[in-house]
Coordinates of C-alpha atoms (C1' of nucleotides) in Angstrom, one line a residue:
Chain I
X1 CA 143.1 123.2 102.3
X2 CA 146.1 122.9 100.0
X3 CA 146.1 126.1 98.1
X4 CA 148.7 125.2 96.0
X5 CA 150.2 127.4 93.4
X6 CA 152.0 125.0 91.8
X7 CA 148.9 123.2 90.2
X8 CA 148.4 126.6 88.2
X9 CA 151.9 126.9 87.1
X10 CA 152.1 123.3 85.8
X11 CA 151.1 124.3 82.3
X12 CA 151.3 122.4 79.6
X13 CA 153.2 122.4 76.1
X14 CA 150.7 125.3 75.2
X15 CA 151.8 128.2 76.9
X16 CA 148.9 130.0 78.1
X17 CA 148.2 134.1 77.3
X18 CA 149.4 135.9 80.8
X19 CA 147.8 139.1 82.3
X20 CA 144.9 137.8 82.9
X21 CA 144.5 136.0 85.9
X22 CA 141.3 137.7 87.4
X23 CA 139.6 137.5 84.7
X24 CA 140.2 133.2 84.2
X25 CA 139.5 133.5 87.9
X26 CA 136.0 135.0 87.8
X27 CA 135.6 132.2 84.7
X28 CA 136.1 129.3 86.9
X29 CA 133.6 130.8 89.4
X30 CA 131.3 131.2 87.0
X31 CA 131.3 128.2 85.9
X32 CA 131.0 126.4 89.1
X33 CA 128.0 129.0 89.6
X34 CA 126.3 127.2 86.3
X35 CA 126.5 123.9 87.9
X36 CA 124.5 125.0 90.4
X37 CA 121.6 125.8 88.1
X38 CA 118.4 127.8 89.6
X39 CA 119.2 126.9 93.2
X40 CA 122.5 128.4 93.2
X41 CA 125.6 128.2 95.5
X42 CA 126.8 128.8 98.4
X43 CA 130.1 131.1 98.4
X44 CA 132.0 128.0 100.9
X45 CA 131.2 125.7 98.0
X46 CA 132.6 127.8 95.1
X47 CA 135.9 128.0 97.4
X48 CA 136.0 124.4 97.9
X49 CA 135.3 123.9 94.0
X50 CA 137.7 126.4 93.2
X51 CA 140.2 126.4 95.3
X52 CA 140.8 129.8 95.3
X53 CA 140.5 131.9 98.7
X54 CA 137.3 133.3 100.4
X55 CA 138.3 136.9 99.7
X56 CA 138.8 136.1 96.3
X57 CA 135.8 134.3 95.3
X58 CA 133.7 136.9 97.5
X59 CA 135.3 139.8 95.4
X60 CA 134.4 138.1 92.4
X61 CA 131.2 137.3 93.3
X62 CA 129.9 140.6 94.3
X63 CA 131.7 142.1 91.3
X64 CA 129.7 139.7 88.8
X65 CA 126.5 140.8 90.8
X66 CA 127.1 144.7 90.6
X67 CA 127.5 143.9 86.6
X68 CA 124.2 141.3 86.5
X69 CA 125.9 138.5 85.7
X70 CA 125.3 136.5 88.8
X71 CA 122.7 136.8 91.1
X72 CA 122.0 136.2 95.0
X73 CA 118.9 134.4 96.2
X74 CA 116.8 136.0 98.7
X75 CA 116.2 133.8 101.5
X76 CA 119.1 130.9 100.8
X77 CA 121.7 133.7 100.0
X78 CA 123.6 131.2 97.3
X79 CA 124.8 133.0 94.1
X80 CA 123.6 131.7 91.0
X81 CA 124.0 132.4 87.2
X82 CA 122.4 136.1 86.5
X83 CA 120.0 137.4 83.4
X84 CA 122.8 138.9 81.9
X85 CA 124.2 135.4 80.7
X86 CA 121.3 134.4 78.4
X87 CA 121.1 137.9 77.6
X88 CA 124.7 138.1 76.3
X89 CA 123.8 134.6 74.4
X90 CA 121.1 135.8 72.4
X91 CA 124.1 136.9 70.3
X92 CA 124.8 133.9 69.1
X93 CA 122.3 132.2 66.4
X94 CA 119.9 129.8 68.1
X95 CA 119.9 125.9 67.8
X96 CA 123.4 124.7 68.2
X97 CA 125.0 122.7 64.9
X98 CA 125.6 119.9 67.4
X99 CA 121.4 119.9 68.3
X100 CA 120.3 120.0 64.6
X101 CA 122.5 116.8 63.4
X102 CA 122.0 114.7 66.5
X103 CA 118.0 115.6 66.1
X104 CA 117.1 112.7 63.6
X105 CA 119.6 110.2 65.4
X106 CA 117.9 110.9 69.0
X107 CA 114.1 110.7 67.8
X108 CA 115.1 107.2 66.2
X109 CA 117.2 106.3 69.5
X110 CA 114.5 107.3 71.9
X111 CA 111.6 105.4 69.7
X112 CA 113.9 102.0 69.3
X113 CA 115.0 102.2 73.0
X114 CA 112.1 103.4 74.9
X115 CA 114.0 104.9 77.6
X116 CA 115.0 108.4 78.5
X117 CA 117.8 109.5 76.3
X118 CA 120.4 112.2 76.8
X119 CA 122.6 113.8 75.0
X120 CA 125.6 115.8 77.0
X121 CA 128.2 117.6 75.8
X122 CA 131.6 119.1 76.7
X123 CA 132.6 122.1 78.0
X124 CA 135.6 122.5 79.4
X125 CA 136.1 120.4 82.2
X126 CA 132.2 119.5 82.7
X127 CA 129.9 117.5 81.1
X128 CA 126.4 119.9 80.2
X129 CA 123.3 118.0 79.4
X130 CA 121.6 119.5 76.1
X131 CA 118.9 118.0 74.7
X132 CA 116.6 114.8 76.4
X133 CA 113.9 113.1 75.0
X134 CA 111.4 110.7 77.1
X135 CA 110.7 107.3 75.8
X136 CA 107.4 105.1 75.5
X137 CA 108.3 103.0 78.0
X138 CA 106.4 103.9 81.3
X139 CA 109.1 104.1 84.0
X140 CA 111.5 106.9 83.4
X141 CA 114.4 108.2 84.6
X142 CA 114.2 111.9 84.9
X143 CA 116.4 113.2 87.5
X144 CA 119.3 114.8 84.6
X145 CA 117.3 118.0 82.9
X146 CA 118.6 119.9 80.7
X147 CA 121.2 122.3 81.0
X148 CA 122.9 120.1 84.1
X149 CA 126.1 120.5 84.3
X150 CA 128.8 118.2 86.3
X151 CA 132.8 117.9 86.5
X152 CA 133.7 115.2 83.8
X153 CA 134.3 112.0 85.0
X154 CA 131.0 111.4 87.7
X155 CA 128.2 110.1 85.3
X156 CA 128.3 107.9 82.9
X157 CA 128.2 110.5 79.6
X158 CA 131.4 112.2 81.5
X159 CA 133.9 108.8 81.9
X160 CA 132.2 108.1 77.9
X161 CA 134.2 111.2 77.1
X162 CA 137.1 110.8 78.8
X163 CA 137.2 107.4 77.2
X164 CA 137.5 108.5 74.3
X165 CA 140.5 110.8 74.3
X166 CA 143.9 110.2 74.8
X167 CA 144.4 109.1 78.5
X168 CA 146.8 111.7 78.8
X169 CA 144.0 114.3 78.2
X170 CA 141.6 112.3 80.4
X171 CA 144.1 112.1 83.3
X172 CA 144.8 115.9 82.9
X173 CA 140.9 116.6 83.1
X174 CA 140.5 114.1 86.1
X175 CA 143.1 116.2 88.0
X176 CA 141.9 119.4 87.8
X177 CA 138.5 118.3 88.9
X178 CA 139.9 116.5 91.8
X179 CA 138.5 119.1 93.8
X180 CA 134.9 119.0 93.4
X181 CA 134.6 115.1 93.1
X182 CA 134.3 114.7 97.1
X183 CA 130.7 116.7 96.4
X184 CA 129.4 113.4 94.4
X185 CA 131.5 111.2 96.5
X186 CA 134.0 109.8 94.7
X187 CA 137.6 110.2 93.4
X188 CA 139.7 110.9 90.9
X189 CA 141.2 107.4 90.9
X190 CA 137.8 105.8 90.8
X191 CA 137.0 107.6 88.2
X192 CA 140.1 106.8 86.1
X193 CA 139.7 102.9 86.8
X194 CA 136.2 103.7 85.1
X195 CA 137.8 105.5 82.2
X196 CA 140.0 102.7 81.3
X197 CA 137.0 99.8 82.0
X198 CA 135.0 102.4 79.2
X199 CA 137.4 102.3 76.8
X200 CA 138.2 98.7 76.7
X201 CA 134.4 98.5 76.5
X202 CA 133.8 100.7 73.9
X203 CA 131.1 102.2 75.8
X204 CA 130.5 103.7 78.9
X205 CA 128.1 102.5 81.7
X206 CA 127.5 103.3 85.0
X207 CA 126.3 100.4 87.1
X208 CA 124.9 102.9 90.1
X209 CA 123.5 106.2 88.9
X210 CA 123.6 109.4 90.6
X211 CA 120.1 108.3 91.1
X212 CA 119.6 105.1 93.3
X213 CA 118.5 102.3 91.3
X214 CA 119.8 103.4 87.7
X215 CA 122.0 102.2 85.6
X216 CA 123.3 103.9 82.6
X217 CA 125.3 103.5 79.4
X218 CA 126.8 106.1 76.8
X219 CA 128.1 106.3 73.9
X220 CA 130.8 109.1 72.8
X221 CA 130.5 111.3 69.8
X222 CA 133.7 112.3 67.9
X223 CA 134.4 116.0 66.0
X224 CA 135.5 115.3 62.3
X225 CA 139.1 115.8 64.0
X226 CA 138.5 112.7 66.1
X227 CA 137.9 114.5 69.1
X228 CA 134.9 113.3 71.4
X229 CA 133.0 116.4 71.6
X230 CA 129.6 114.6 73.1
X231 CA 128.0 111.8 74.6
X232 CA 124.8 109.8 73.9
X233 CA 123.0 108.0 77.0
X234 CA 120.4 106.3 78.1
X235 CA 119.5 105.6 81.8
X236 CA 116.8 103.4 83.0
X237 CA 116.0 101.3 86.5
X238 CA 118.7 98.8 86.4
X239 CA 116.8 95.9 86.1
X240 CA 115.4 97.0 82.7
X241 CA 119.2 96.7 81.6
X242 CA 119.8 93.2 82.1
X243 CA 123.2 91.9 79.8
X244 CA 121.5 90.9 76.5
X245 CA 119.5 94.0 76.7
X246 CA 122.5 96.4 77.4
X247 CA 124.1 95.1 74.0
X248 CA 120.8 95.8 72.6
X249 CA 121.1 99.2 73.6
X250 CA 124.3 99.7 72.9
X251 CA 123.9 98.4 69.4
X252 CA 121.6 101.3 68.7
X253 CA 123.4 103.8 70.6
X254 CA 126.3 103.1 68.1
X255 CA 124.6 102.8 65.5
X256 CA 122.8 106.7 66.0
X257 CA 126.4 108.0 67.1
X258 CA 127.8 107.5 63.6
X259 CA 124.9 108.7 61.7
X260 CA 125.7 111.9 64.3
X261 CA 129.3 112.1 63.1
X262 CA 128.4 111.4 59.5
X263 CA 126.0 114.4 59.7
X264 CA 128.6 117.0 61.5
X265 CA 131.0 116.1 58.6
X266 CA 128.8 116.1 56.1
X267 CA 128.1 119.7 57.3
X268 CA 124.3 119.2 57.8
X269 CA 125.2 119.6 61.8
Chain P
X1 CA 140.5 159.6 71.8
X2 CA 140.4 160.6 75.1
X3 CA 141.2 158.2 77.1
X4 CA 140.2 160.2 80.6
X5 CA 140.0 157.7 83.3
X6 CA 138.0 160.4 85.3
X7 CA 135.1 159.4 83.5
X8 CA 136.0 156.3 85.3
X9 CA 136.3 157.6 88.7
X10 CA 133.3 159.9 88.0
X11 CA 131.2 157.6 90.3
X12 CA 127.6 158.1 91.6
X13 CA 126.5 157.6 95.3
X14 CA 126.3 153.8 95.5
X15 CA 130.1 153.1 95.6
X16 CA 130.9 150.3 93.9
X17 CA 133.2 147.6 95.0
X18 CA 136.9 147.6 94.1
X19 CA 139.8 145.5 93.1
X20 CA 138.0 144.1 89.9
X21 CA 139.2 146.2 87.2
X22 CA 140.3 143.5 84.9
X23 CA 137.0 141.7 85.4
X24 CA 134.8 144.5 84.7
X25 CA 136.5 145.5 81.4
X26 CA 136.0 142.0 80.1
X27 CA 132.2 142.4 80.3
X28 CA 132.3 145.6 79.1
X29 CA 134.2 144.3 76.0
X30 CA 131.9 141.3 76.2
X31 CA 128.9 143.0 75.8
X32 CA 130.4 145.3 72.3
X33 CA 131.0 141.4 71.0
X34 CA 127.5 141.0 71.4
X35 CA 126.3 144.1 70.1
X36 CA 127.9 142.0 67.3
X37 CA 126.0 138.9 66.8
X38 CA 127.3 136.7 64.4
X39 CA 129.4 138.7 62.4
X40 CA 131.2 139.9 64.9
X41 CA 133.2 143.4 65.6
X42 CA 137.1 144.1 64.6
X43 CA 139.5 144.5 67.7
X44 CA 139.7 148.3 66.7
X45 CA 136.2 149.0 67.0
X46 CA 136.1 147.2 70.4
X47 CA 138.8 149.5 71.6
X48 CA 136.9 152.3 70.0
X49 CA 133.5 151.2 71.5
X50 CA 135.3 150.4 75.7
X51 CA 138.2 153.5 75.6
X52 CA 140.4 151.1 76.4
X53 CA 143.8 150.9 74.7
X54 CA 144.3 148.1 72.0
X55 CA 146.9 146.1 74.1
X56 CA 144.6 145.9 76.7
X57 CA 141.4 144.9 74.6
X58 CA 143.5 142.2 72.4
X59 CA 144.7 140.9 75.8
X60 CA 141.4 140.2 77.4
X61 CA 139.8 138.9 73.9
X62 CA 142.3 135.8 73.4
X63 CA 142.2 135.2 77.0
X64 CA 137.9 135.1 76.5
X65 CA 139.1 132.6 73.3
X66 CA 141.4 130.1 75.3
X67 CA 138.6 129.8 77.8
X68 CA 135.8 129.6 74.9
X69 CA 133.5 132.6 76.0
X70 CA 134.9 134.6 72.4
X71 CA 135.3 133.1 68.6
X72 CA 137.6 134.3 66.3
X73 CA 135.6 134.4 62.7
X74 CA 138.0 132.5 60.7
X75 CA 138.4 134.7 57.3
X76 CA 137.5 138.4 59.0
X77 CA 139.2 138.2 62.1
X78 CA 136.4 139.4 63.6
X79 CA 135.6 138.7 67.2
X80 CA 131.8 137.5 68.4
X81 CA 130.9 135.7 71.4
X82 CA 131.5 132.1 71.7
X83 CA 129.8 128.9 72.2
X84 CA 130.2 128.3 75.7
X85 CA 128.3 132.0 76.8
X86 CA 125.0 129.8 75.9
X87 CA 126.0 127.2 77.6
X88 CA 126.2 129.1 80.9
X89 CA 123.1 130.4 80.3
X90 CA 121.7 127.3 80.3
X91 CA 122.1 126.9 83.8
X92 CA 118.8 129.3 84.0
X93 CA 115.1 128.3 83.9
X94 CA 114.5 128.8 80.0
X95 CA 111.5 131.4 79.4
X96 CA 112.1 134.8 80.9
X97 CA 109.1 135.9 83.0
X98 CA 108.9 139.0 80.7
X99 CA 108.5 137.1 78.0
X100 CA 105.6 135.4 79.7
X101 CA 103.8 138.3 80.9
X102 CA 104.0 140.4 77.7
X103 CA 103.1 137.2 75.3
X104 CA 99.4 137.3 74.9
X105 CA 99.6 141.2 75.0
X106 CA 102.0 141.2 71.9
X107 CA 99.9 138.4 70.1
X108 CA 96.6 141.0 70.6
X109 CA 98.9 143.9 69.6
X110 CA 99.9 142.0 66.5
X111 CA 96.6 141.2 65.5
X112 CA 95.4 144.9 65.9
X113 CA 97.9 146.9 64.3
X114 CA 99.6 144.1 61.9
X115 CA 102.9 145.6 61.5
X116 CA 105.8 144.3 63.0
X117 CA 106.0 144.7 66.8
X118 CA 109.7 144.4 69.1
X119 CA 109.5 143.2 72.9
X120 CA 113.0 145.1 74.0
X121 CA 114.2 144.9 77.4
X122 CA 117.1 147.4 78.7
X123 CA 120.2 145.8 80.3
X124 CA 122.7 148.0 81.3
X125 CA 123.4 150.6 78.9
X126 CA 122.0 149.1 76.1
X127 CA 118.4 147.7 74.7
X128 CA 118.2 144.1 73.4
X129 CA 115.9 143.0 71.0
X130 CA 113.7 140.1 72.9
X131 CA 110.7 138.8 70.7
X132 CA 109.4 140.0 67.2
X133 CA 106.1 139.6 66.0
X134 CA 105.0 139.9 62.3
X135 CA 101.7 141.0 61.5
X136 CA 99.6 140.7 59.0
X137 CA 99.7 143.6 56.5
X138 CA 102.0 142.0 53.7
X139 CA 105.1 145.3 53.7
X140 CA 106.9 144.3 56.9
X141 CA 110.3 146.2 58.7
X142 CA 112.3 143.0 59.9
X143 CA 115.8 145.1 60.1
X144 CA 115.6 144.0 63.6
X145 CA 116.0 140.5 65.2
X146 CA 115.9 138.9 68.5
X147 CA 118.9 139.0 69.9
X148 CA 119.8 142.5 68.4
X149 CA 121.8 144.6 71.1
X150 CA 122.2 148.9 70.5
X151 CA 123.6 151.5 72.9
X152 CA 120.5 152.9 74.3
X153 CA 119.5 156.5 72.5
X154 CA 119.9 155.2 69.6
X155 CA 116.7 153.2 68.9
X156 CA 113.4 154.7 69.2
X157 CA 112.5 151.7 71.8
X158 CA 115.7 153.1 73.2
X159 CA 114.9 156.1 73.5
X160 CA 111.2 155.4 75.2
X161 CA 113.2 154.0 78.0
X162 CA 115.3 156.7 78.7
X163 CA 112.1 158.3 78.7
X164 CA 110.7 156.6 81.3
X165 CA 113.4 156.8 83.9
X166 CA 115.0 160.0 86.0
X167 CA 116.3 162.4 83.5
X168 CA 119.4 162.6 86.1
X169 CA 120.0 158.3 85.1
X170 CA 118.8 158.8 81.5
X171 CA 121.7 161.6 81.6
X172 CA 124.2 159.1 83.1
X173 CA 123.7 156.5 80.1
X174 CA 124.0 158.6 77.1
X175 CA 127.0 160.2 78.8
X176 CA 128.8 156.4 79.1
X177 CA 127.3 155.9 75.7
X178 CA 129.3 158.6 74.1
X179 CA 131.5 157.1 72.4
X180 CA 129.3 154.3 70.8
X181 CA 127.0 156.6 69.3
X182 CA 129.2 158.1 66.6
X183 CA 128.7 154.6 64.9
X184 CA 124.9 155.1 64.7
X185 CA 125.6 158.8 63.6
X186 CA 124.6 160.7 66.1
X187 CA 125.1 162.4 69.6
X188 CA 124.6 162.7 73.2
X189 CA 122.9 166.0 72.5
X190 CA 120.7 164.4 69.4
X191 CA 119.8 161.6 71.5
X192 CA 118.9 163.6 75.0
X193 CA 116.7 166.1 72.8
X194 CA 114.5 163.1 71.8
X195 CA 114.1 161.7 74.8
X196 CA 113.2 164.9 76.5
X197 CA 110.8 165.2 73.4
X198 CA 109.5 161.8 74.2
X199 CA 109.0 162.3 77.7
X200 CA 106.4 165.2 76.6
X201 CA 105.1 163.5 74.2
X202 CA 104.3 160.2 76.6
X203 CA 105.7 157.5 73.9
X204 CA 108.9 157.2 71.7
X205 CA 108.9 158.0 68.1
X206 CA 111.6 157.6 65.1
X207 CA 110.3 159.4 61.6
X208 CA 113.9 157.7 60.4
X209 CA 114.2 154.4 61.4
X210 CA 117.5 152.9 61.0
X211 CA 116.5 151.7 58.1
X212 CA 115.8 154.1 55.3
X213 CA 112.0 155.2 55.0
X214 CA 111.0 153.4 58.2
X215 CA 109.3 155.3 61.2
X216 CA 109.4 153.7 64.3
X217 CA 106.7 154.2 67.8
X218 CA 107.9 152.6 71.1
X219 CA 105.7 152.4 74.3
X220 CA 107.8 151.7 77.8
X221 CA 106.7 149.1 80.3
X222 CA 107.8 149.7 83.7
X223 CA 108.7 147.0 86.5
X224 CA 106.6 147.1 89.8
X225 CA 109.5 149.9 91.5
X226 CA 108.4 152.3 88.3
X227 CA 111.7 151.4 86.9
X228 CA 111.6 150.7 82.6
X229 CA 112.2 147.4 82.2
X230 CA 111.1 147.1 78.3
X231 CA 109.5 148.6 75.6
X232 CA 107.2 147.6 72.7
X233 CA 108.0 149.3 69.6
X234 CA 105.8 149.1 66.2
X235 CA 107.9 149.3 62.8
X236 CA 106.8 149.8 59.6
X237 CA 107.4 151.9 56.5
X238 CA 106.8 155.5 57.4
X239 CA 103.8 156.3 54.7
X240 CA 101.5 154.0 56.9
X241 CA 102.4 155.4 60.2
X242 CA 100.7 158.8 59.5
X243 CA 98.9 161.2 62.5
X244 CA 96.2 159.3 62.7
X245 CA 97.2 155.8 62.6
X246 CA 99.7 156.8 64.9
X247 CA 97.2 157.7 67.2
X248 CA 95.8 154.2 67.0
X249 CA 98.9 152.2 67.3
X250 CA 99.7 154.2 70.3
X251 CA 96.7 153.6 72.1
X252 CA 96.9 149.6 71.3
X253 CA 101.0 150.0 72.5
X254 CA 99.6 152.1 75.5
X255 CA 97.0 149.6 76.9
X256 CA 98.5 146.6 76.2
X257 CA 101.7 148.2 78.4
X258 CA 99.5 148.3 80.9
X259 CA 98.1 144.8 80.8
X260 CA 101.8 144.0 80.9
X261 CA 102.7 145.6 83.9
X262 CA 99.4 144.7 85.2
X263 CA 100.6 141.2 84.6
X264 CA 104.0 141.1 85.6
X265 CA 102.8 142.9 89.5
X266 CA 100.5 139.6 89.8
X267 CA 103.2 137.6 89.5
X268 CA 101.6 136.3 86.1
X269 CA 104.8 136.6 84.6
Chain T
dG1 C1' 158.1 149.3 46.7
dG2 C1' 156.0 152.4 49.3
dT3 C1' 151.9 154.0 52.2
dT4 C1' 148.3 153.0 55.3
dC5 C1' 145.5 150.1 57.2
dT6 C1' 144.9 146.4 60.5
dT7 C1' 146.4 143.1 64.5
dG8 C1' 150.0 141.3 67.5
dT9 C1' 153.8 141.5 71.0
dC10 C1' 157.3 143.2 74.5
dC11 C1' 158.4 144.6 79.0
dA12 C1' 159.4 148.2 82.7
dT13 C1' 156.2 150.1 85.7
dA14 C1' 152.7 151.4 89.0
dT15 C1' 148.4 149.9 89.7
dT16 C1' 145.7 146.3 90.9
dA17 C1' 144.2 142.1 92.9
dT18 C1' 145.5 139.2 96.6
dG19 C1' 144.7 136.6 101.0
dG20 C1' 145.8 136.4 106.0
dA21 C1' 143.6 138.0 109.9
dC22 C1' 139.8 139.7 112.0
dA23 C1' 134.6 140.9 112.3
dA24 C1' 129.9 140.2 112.2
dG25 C1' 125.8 137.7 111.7
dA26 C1' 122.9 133.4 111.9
dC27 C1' 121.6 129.2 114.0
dG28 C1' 121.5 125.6 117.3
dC29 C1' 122.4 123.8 121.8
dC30 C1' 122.5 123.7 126.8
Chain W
dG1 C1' 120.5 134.2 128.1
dG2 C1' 125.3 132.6 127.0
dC3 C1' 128.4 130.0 124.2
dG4 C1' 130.2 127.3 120.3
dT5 C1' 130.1 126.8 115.4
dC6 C1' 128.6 127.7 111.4
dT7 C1' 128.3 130.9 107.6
dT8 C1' 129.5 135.4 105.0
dG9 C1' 131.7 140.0 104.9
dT10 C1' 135.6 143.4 105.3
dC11 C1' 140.4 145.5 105.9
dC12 C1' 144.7 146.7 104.2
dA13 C1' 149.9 146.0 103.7
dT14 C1' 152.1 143.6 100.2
dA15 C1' 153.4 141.1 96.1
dA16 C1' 152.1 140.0 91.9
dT17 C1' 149.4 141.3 88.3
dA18 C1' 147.6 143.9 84.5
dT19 C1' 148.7 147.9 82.1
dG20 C1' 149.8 150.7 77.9
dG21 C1' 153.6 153.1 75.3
dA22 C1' 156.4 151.8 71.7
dC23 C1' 157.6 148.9 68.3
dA24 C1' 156.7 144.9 64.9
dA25 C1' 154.5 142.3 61.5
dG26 C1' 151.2 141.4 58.2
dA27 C1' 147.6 142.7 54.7
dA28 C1' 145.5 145.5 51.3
dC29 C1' 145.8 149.0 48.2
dC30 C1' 148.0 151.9 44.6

DNA sequence: GGTTCTTGTCCATATTATGGACAAGACGCC
DNA sequence: GGCGTCTTGTCCATAATATGGACAAGAACC
C-alpha cells in the first residue's frame, strides 16, 4: 500500500543511533510475531503490520528461524515467537519489580471487585497483559490471558495509557500504529476521540470489549517520573457495570493504583 | 585478535541464507549479554567474546538500548539484556515441555542421590542452566543457577553433550567457541580431550568444578532424532563423589535419562 | 601530569540489505 | 481437468546501508 519512507525519516527531537536499520527492522517483526502468541502469523500479516516489503519481512523471517528465534508452524505455516526468546530471558532475574508492588494492590482489587482483573503494561507501542487474577463472582471474563499483546490504543488498558501522557506522545503512538488498527477494526482517529473522553474521565473504559458483551474500565499507573508505565482493569458482562457500580469500581481501582505507585517509589516494587 | 572473516565463510553443507549480516551479529552479541545475567559484560569483552570490532559491537548495543532489548547498568557501564526480551517471551506457552517431562525424574533423582542436581539444555553453542534441585545432604554446590548460560566445553554438563553428538558437530562448536573459552581458562584442545574421554567413558565428569574443590557428573538426554537436547549433572564437593558413589549417581543419572527420553517420545512432555 | 585503561564517535568506502518483478505452490470454483 | 486467486518463496541489479580504521574523550591509577 503506501510504503512511505517519509514516515521513518520524520524523527523526532531525539535523533536516533544510524547503522542499524536491519536490525530495528527484524525488531519490529519480532514484535508483531509476539502479538501473535502460540498461534503465530502469517508472513502477509507481518507486512501489513509492518509495512515493510514481502522480501524483507521474508528475509528476516527465515533469518530469525535459522538462529531459533522464531519458529514456523507445521501445518498453518505462520511464524511465531521461537525457544530462543525465553531462553535468552532467563538472563534476567525472575518476577518483574512492577509484578511484586502491584501484587498486594491486585489481591485486594480482585477480592473488593469480584471481577476478573488485569494488569497490562507498556512496551513500546503495545500494550502486554502481565498478570490476571479471577474474581469470586461467577461470570468471568476471560478472553485477555496473559502475555497478550495489542497495539496501544484498542482496549481499554491501551487508550488508559495514552490518556495519561502528553497527547503529543499519544498522538505520536496512535500514528505509528495506524497500520495494524484495521486488524481490530478501528482507527486511529477513533481511538484518539477515546484518548481525550479517558482523560477528561480520569479513567479509561471501553463500552464494547473486544469480546461481545463486555465492558471494561482501567485505570493508569505512573513511574515515579510521572510517566504511565501500566494499566489496571477490570472487565466484566456489561450489565454488571451499570453507572453507580462503575464509580464503585473505579473508586477501588484508584484507590489500588496509588498504593502501586507508592510502592514503586518507595522501592519495595 | 584475528579477526579472519574465513571462519565466517567457512560454512557447512546446509547453506545458510544471506543478506542478514547485521541481524545475525546482534544475536550473537545478544546471546554474550546473556551469558551475563544481571551483572552484565563490558563492551570490550563482547567484542572479545563475537570477533567483531568495537565500533561495530558499541553500534549494535545502543541500538538494542533505544529499542529496550539491552540495559546499560547505571554505575558499571556494563551491558545485560533488557526488560522487554521477557516480554517477548511471553508471547509463548509458559512451561517448556522439557521441563515437564524431566520433572518427576529430577524430584526421584534428588531424593536418591541428595546433592544438588542441574536440568541443562544446549541452545546453540552454549548450555543453559534450566532447573536446580537441592537435595537433602546439608554441604550443597549452588555456584550454578537457572538461567546460567556457558560456551559449551566448558561445563561438565557441557561437555556430556558434546559427547553425545557427531564428533564432526561437537568439532564445529568448540572451533566457534574458541575464543570464549580463554575466559574459563581453557582450550579447544583441553575441551575436545574431555569429551572424547567422555564419550568412552559413557557420561561427563569434572574432578574440578568451576568452583574450587567441586567435582561435577553430567548424564545427556537425547531428543527422539538421537540429537542431545539436555543434560542432568550432579554437583557436590569432590570428597563425596568418590569411585564408588560415583558409580551410584551415575546409574540413578543414567536411568532416570532414560525415563526422560522415554517420556518426552510419548509426548508426555 | 603523564600513562593506560576503558568507551564513544566520525566518515569514506565497499559490502550489504533492499524491493521490484517473477515463480511456484495451494486451494477453491466451474 | 483447467483457470483464477490466494498465499509464500526467490532472483539480482542497485542504492543505501553497515562497516571498521583512526581518532577522541573520559576514567582510574600512579
Amino acid at each position: 500500500m503506501d510504503k512511505t519512507p517519509s514516515s521513518r525519516s520524520a524523527r523526532s527531537t531525539t535523533e536516533p543511533r544510524q547503522g542499524a536499520q536491519a536490525i530495528r527492522r527484524a525488531l519490529a517483526v519480532l514484535r508483531i510475531l509476539a502479538a501473535g502468541r502460540e498461534t503465530g502469523v502469517p508472513l502477509a500479516e507481518v507486512v501489513q503490520a509492518t509495512g515493510l516489503t514481502r522480501p524483507t519481512v521474508h528475509r528476516i523471517v527465515h533469518v530469525l528461524i535459522e538462529e531459533g528465534i522464531v519458529e514456523r508452524h507445521g501445518k498453518s505455516g505462520r511464524y511465531a515467537i521461537g525457544n530462543q526468546v525465553p531462553e535468552l530471558a532467563l538472563a534476567r532475574p525472575r518476577p518483574s519489580p512492577l509484578l511484586v508492588a502491584a501484587n498486594p494492590s491486585l489481591r485486594r482489587a480482585s477480592a473488593d471487585i469480584g471481577d476478573t482483573l488485569f494488569l497490562t503494561v507498556r512496551t513500546g507501542n503495545d500494550t502486554l497483559c502481565v498478570d490476571r487474577r479471577i474474581g469470586a463472582y461467577p461470570i468471568q471474563v476471560l478472553s485477555i490471558e496473559v502475555g497478550a499483546r495489542r497495539p496501544l490504543g484498542v482496549s481499554s488498558a491501551g487508550v488508559a495509557i495514552l490518556a495519561a501522557m502528553p497527547a503529543q506522545d499519544a498522538r505520536k503512538i496512535v500514528a505509528a500504529n495506524e497500520k495494524r488498527f484495521e486488524a481490530y477494526r478501528t482507527d486511529a482517529g477513533t481511538v484518539l476521540a477515546q484518548v481525550t473522553a479517558a482523560r477528561r474521565r480520569g479513567y479509561g473504559m471501553r463500552e464494547i470489549g473486544l469480546v461481545q458483551g463486555t465492558k471494561s474500565i482501567s485505570t493508569w499507573i505512573k513511574t515515579p517520573d510521572g510517566r504511565p508505565a501500566a494499566a489496571m482493569t477490570v472487565s466484566a458482562v456489561r450489565t454488571r457495570l451499570g453507572p453507580r457500580r462503575e464509580q464503585e469500581v473505579v473508586d477501588v481501582l484508584q484507590r489500588e493504583a496509588r498504593a502501586i505507585e507508592q510502592n514503586i517509589r518507595s522501592g519495595l516494587g
